[in-house]
Coordinates of N, CA and C in Angstrom, one line a residue:
S269 N -97.3 26.5 18.3 CA -97.7 26.6 16.9 C -97.0 25.5 16.1
A270 N -95.7 25.3 16.4 CA -94.9 24.3 15.7 C -95.5 22.9 16.0
A271 N -95.8 22.7 17.3 CA -96.3 21.4 17.7 C -97.6 21.1 17.0
I272 N -98.4 22.1 16.9 CA -99.7 21.9 16.2 C -99.5 21.6 14.8
M273 N -98.6 22.3 14.1 CA -98.4 22.0 12.7 C -97.8 20.6 12.5
I274 N -96.8 20.3 13.3 CA -96.2 18.9 13.2 C -97.3 17.9 13.4
H275 N -98.1 18.0 14.4 CA -99.1 17.0 14.7 C -100.1 16.9 13.5
L276 N -100.6 18.1 13.0 CA -101.6 18.0 11.9 C -100.9 17.4 10.7
A277 N -99.7 17.8 10.4 CA -99.1 17.2 9.2 C -98.9 15.7 9.4
D278 N -98.5 15.2 10.6 CA -98.3 13.8 10.8 C -99.7 13.0 10.8
M279 N -100.8 13.7 11.2 CA -102.1 13.0 11.2 C -102.7 13.0 9.8
T280 N -102.1 13.7 8.9 CA -102.7 13.7 7.5 C -101.5 13.4 6.5
P281 N -100.9 12.2 6.6 CA -99.8 11.9 5.8 C -100.0 12.0 4.3
R282 N -101.3 11.8 3.8 CA -101.6 11.9 2.4 C -101.4 13.3 1.9
A283 N -101.5 14.3 2.7 CA -101.3 15.7 2.3 C -99.8 15.9 1.9
G284 N -98.9 15.1 2.4 CA -97.5 15.2 2.1 C -96.8 16.5 2.7
L285 N -97.3 16.9 3.8 CA -96.7 18.2 4.4 C -95.6 17.9 5.4
A286 N -95.3 16.7 5.6 CA -94.2 16.3 6.5 C -93.5 15.1 6.1
P287 N -92.2 15.0 6.2 CA -91.5 13.7 5.9 C -92.0 12.7 6.9
A288 N -92.0 11.5 6.4 CA -92.4 10.3 7.3 C -91.4 10.2 8.4
I289 N -91.8 9.6 9.5 CA -91.0 9.5 10.7 C -89.6 9.1 10.5
F290 N -89.4 8.1 9.6 CA -88.0 7.6 9.4 C -87.4 8.1 8.1
A291 N -88.0 9.0 7.5 CA -87.5 9.6 6.2 C -86.2 10.4 6.5
P292 N -85.2 10.4 5.6 CA -84.0 11.1 5.8 C -84.1 12.6 6.1
Q293 N -85.2 13.2 5.6 CA -85.4 14.6 5.8 C -86.1 15.0 7.1
R294 N -86.6 14.0 7.8 CA -87.3 14.2 9.1 C -86.6 15.0 10.1
P295 N -85.3 14.7 10.4 CA -84.6 15.5 11.4 C -84.4 17.0 10.9
S296 N -84.2 17.2 9.7 CA -84.1 18.6 9.2 C -85.4 19.3 9.3
Y297 N -86.5 18.6 9.0 CA -87.9 19.2 9.1 C -88.1 19.6 10.6
L298 N -87.8 18.7 11.5 CA -88.1 19.0 12.9 C -87.2 20.1 13.4
R299 N -85.9 20.1 12.9 CA -85.0 21.2 13.3 C -85.6 22.6 12.9
W300 N -86.0 22.7 11.7 CA -86.5 24.0 11.2 C -87.8 24.4 11.9
M301 N -88.7 23.4 12.1 CA -90.0 23.7 12.8 C -89.7 24.2 14.2
V302 N -88.8 23.6 14.9 CA -88.5 24.1 16.3 C -87.8 25.4 16.2
Y303 N -86.9 25.5 15.3 CA -86.2 26.8 15.2 C -87.1 28.0 14.9
L304 N -88.0 27.8 14.0 CA -89.0 28.8 13.6 C -89.8 29.3 14.8
A305 N -90.2 28.3 15.6 CA -91.0 28.6 16.8 C -90.2 29.3 17.9
A306 N -88.9 28.8 18.0 CA -88.1 29.3 19.1 C -87.4 30.7 18.8
A307 N -87.2 30.9 17.6 CA -86.4 32.1 17.2 C -87.3 33.2 16.6
P308 N -87.5 33.1 15.2 CA -88.3 34.3 14.6 C -89.7 34.5 15.2
Y309 N -90.4 33.4 15.6 CA -91.7 33.6 16.2 C -91.6 34.4 17.5
T310 N -90.6 34.1 18.3 CA -90.5 34.8 19.6 C -90.0 36.2 19.4
S311 N -89.1 36.4 18.3 CA -88.7 37.8 18.0 C -89.9 38.6 17.6
D312 N -90.8 38.0 16.7 CA -92.0 38.7 16.3 C -92.9 39.1 17.5
L313 N -93.0 38.2 18.4 CA -93.9 38.5 19.6 C -93.3 39.7 20.3
R314 N -92.0 39.7 20.5 CA -91.4 40.9 21.2 C -91.5 42.2 20.4
L315 N -91.4 42.0 19.1 CA -91.5 43.2 18.2 C -92.8 43.8 18.3
Y316 N -93.9 43.0 18.2 CA -95.2 43.5 18.1 C -95.9 43.7 19.5
Y317 N -95.4 43.1 20.5 CA -96.0 43.2 21.9 C -94.9 43.5 22.9
P318 N -94.1 44.5 22.7 CA -92.9 44.7 23.6 C -93.3 45.0 25.1
D319 N -94.5 45.5 25.2 CA -95.0 45.8 26.6 C -95.2 44.6 27.4
R320 N -95.3 43.4 26.8 CA -95.5 42.1 27.5 C -94.2 41.6 28.1
Y321 N -93.1 42.2 27.8 CA -91.8 41.7 28.1 C -91.0 42.6 29.2
S322 N -91.8 43.4 29.8 CA -91.2 44.2 30.9 C -92.3 44.7 31.8
T323 N -92.0 44.9 33.1 CA -93.0 45.5 34.0 C -92.9 47.0 33.9
D324 N -92.0 47.5 33.1 CA -91.8 49.0 33.0 C -92.1 49.4 31.5
A325 N -93.2 50.1 31.3 CA -93.6 50.4 29.9 C -92.5 51.2 29.2
S326 N -91.6 51.9 29.9 CA -90.6 52.7 29.2 C -89.5 51.8 28.6
H327 N -89.5 50.6 28.9 CA -88.6 49.6 28.2 C -89.0 49.2 26.8
A328 N -90.3 49.4 26.5 CA -90.8 48.9 25.2 C -90.0 49.3 24.0
P329 N -89.6 50.5 23.8 CA -88.8 50.9 22.6 C -87.5 50.1 22.5
Q330 N -86.8 49.8 23.6 CA -85.6 49.1 23.6 C -85.9 47.6 23.3
I331 N -87.0 47.1 23.9 CA -87.3 45.7 23.6 C -87.7 45.5 22.1
K332 N -88.4 46.4 21.6 CA -88.8 46.4 20.2 C -87.6 46.5 19.3
A333 N -86.7 47.4 19.6 CA -85.4 47.5 18.8 C -84.6 46.2 18.8
K334 N -84.5 45.6 20.0 CA -83.7 44.4 20.1 C -84.4 43.3 19.3
A335 N -85.7 43.2 19.4 CA -86.5 42.2 18.7 C -86.4 42.3 17.2
E336 N -86.3 43.5 16.7 CA -86.2 43.7 15.3 C -84.8 43.3 14.8
A337 N -83.8 43.6 15.6 CA -82.4 43.1 15.3 C -82.4 41.6 15.4
D338 N -83.0 41.0 16.4 CA -83.0 39.5 16.5 C -83.7 38.9 15.3
Y339 N -84.8 39.5 14.9 CA -85.6 38.9 13.8 C -84.7 38.9 12.5
G340 N -84.0 40.0 12.3 CA -83.1 40.0 11.1 C -82.0 38.9 11.2
R341 N -81.5 38.7 12.4 CA -80.5 37.7 12.6 C -81.1 36.3 12.4
D342 N -82.4 36.1 12.9 CA -83.1 34.9 12.7 C -83.3 34.5 11.2
M343 N -83.7 35.5 10.5 CA -83.9 35.3 9.0 C -82.6 35.1 8.3
D344 N -81.5 35.8 8.7 CA -80.2 35.5 8.1 C -79.8 34.0 8.3
Y345 N -80.0 33.5 9.5 CA -79.7 32.2 9.9 C -80.5 31.2 9.0
L346 N -81.8 31.5 8.9 CA -82.6 30.6 8.1 C -82.1 30.6 6.6
A347 N -81.9 31.8 6.1 CA -81.4 31.9 4.7 C -80.1 31.2 4.5
A348 N -79.2 31.3 5.4 CA -77.9 30.6 5.3 C -78.0 29.1 5.4
G349 N -79.0 28.6 6.0 CA -79.2 27.1 6.1 C -80.0 26.5 5.0
L350 N -80.5 27.2 4.1 CA -81.3 26.7 3.1 C -80.5 26.0 2.0
G351 N -81.0 24.9 1.4 CA -80.4 24.3 0.3 C -80.8 24.9 -1.0
K352 N -80.8 24.1 -2.1 CA -81.1 24.7 -3.4 C -82.6 24.9 -3.7
G353 N -83.4 24.2 -2.9 CA -84.9 24.5 -3.0 C -85.6 23.8 -4.1
P354 N -86.7 24.3 -4.5 CA -87.2 25.6 -4.2 C -87.8 25.8 -2.8
F355 N -87.9 24.6 -2.1 CA -88.5 24.7 -0.7 C -87.4 24.4 0.3
I356 N -87.7 24.6 1.6 CA -86.7 24.4 2.6 C -86.0 23.0 2.6
L357 N -86.9 22.0 2.4 CA -86.4 20.6 2.4 C -86.0 20.1 1.0
G358 N -86.2 20.9 0.0 CA -85.8 20.5 -1.4 C -86.9 20.8 -2.4
D359 N -87.4 19.8 -3.1 CA -88.3 19.9 -4.2 C -89.8 20.0 -3.8
T360 N -90.1 19.6 -2.5 CA -91.5 19.4 -2.1 C -91.8 20.4 -1.0
M361 N -93.0 21.1 -1.1 CA -93.4 21.9 -0.1 C -93.8 21.1 1.1
S362 N -93.5 21.6 2.3 CA -93.9 21.0 3.6 C -94.4 22.0 4.5
A363 N -94.9 21.6 5.7 CA -95.4 22.5 6.7 C -94.4 23.5 7.1
V364 N -93.1 23.1 7.1 CA -92.1 24.1 7.5 C -92.0 25.3 6.5
D365 N -92.3 25.0 5.3 CA -92.3 26.2 4.3 C -93.4 27.1 4.6
I366 N -94.6 26.5 4.9 CA -95.8 27.3 5.2 C -95.5 28.2 6.4
Y367 N -95.0 27.5 7.4 CA -94.7 28.2 8.7 C -93.7 29.3 8.5
A368 N -92.6 29.0 7.8 CA -91.6 30.0 7.5 C -92.1 31.2 6.7
A369 N -92.9 30.9 5.7 CA -93.5 32.0 4.9 C -94.4 32.9 5.7
M370 N -95.2 32.3 6.6 CA -96.0 33.1 7.4 C -95.2 34.0 8.3
L371 N -94.1 33.5 8.9 CA -93.3 34.3 9.7 C -92.6 35.4 8.9
M372 N -92.2 35.1 7.7 CA -91.6 36.1 6.9 C -92.6 37.3 6.6
S373 N -93.9 36.9 6.5 CA -94.9 38.0 6.2 C -95.0 38.9 7.4
W374 N -94.6 38.5 8.6 CA -94.6 39.3 9.8 C -93.4 40.2 9.9
A375 N -92.5 40.2 9.0 CA -91.3 41.1 9.0 C -91.7 42.5 9.3
P376 N -90.8 43.2 10.0 CA -91.1 44.7 10.2 C -91.2 45.4 8.9
D377 N -90.4 45.0 7.9 CA -90.6 45.6 6.6 C -90.4 44.4 5.6
F378 N -91.6 43.8 5.2 CA -91.6 42.7 4.3 C -90.9 42.9 3.0
G379 N -91.1 44.1 2.4 CA -90.4 44.4 1.1 C -88.9 44.4 1.2
I380 N -88.4 44.9 2.3 CA -86.9 45.0 2.5 C -86.4 43.5 2.7
L381 N -87.1 42.8 3.5 CA -86.7 41.4 3.8 C -86.6 40.6 2.4
M382 N -87.6 40.8 1.6 CA -87.6 40.1 0.3 C -86.5 40.6 -0.6
Q383 N -86.2 41.8 -0.5 CA -85.0 42.3 -1.3 C -83.7 41.9 -0.8
Q384 N -83.5 41.9 0.5 CA -82.3 41.5 1.1 C -82.0 40.0 1.1
Q385 N -83.1 39.2 1.1 CA -82.9 37.7 1.2 C -83.6 37.1 0.0
P386 N -83.0 37.0 -1.2 CA -83.6 36.4 -2.3 C -83.9 34.9 -2.1
R387 N -83.1 34.2 -1.3 CA -83.4 32.8 -1.1 C -84.7 32.7 -0.3
L388 N -84.9 33.5 0.7 CA -86.2 33.5 1.4 C -87.3 33.9 0.5
K389 N -87.1 34.9 -0.4 CA -88.1 35.3 -1.3 C -88.6 34.1 -2.2
S390 N -87.6 33.3 -2.6 CA -87.9 32.1 -3.4 C -88.8 31.2 -2.7
V391 N -88.5 30.9 -1.4 CA -89.4 30.0 -0.6 C -90.8 30.6 -0.5
Y392 N -90.8 31.9 -0.1 CA -92.1 32.6 0.1 C -92.9 32.5 -1.2
D393 N -92.3 32.9 -2.3 CA -93.0 32.9 -3.6 C -93.5 31.5 -3.9
A394 N -92.7 30.5 -3.7 CA -93.1 29.1 -4.0 C -94.3 28.7 -3.1
V395 N -94.3 29.1 -1.9 CA -95.5 28.8 -1.0 C -96.7 29.6 -1.4
A396 N -96.5 30.9 -1.7 CA -97.6 31.7 -2.1 C -98.2 31.3 -3.4
A397 N -97.5 30.6 -4.2 CA -98.0 30.1 -5.5 C -99.0 29.0 -5.4
N398 N -99.1 28.4 -4.2 CA -100.0 27.3 -4.0 C -101.4 27.9 -3.9
A399 N -102.3 27.5 -4.7 CA -103.6 28.2 -4.8 C -104.4 28.1 -3.5
A400 N -104.3 27.0 -2.8 CA -105.1 26.9 -1.5 C -104.5 27.8 -0.4
I401 N -103.2 27.9 -0.4 CA -102.6 28.8 0.6 C -102.8 30.3 0.2
R402 N -102.7 30.6 -1.1 CA -102.9 31.9 -1.5 C -104.3 32.4 -1.2
S403 N -105.3 31.5 -1.3 CA -106.7 31.8 -1.0 C -106.9 32.2 0.4
V404 N -106.3 31.4 1.3 CA -106.4 31.7 2.8 C -105.6 33.0 3.1
W405 N -104.4 33.2 2.5 CA -103.7 34.4 2.8 C -104.4 35.6 2.3
D406 N -105.0 35.5 1.1 CA -105.7 36.7 0.6 C -106.9 37.1 1.5
R407 N -107.6 36.1 2.1 CA -108.6 36.4 3.0 C -108.1 37.0 4.3
N408 N -106.9 36.8 4.6 CA -106.3 37.3 5.9 C -105.4 38.5 5.6
G409 N -105.3 39.0 4.4 CA -104.6 40.2 4.1 C -103.0 40.0 4.2
M410 N -102.6 38.8 3.9 CA -101.1 38.6 3.9 C -100.5 39.1 2.6
P411 N -99.3 39.5 2.6 CA -98.6 40.0 1.4 C -98.4 38.9 0.3

């Protein structure tokens, strides 16, 4: 998913969803895109599909519990690494903000995540304020 988003953003530079290849923010952009795919995305998969991660169905509750704890740790790490914002890379929304906000919406308890992580809530709210994104999210039942 991160590779698809990176590719699409790079193929449509006029949309402004990714720093240019040699822009100073490009390494940070790639860092967060890969982190989101490797950490919270995989935690979400284990959380919502724990039976896929063991050959013994009785392990599912433990897999789910560990995934929920890992997701919380993943969001803590993201929140701790954010700058002043309002977006992850600063003043301009990028694909990494959209990706992060989507993953936030998959939280086991979205309301609690938004209460516990005001910095993440700021990013989420800034992304959700974009009319085009809000329209798609509304059609898909996202918070």
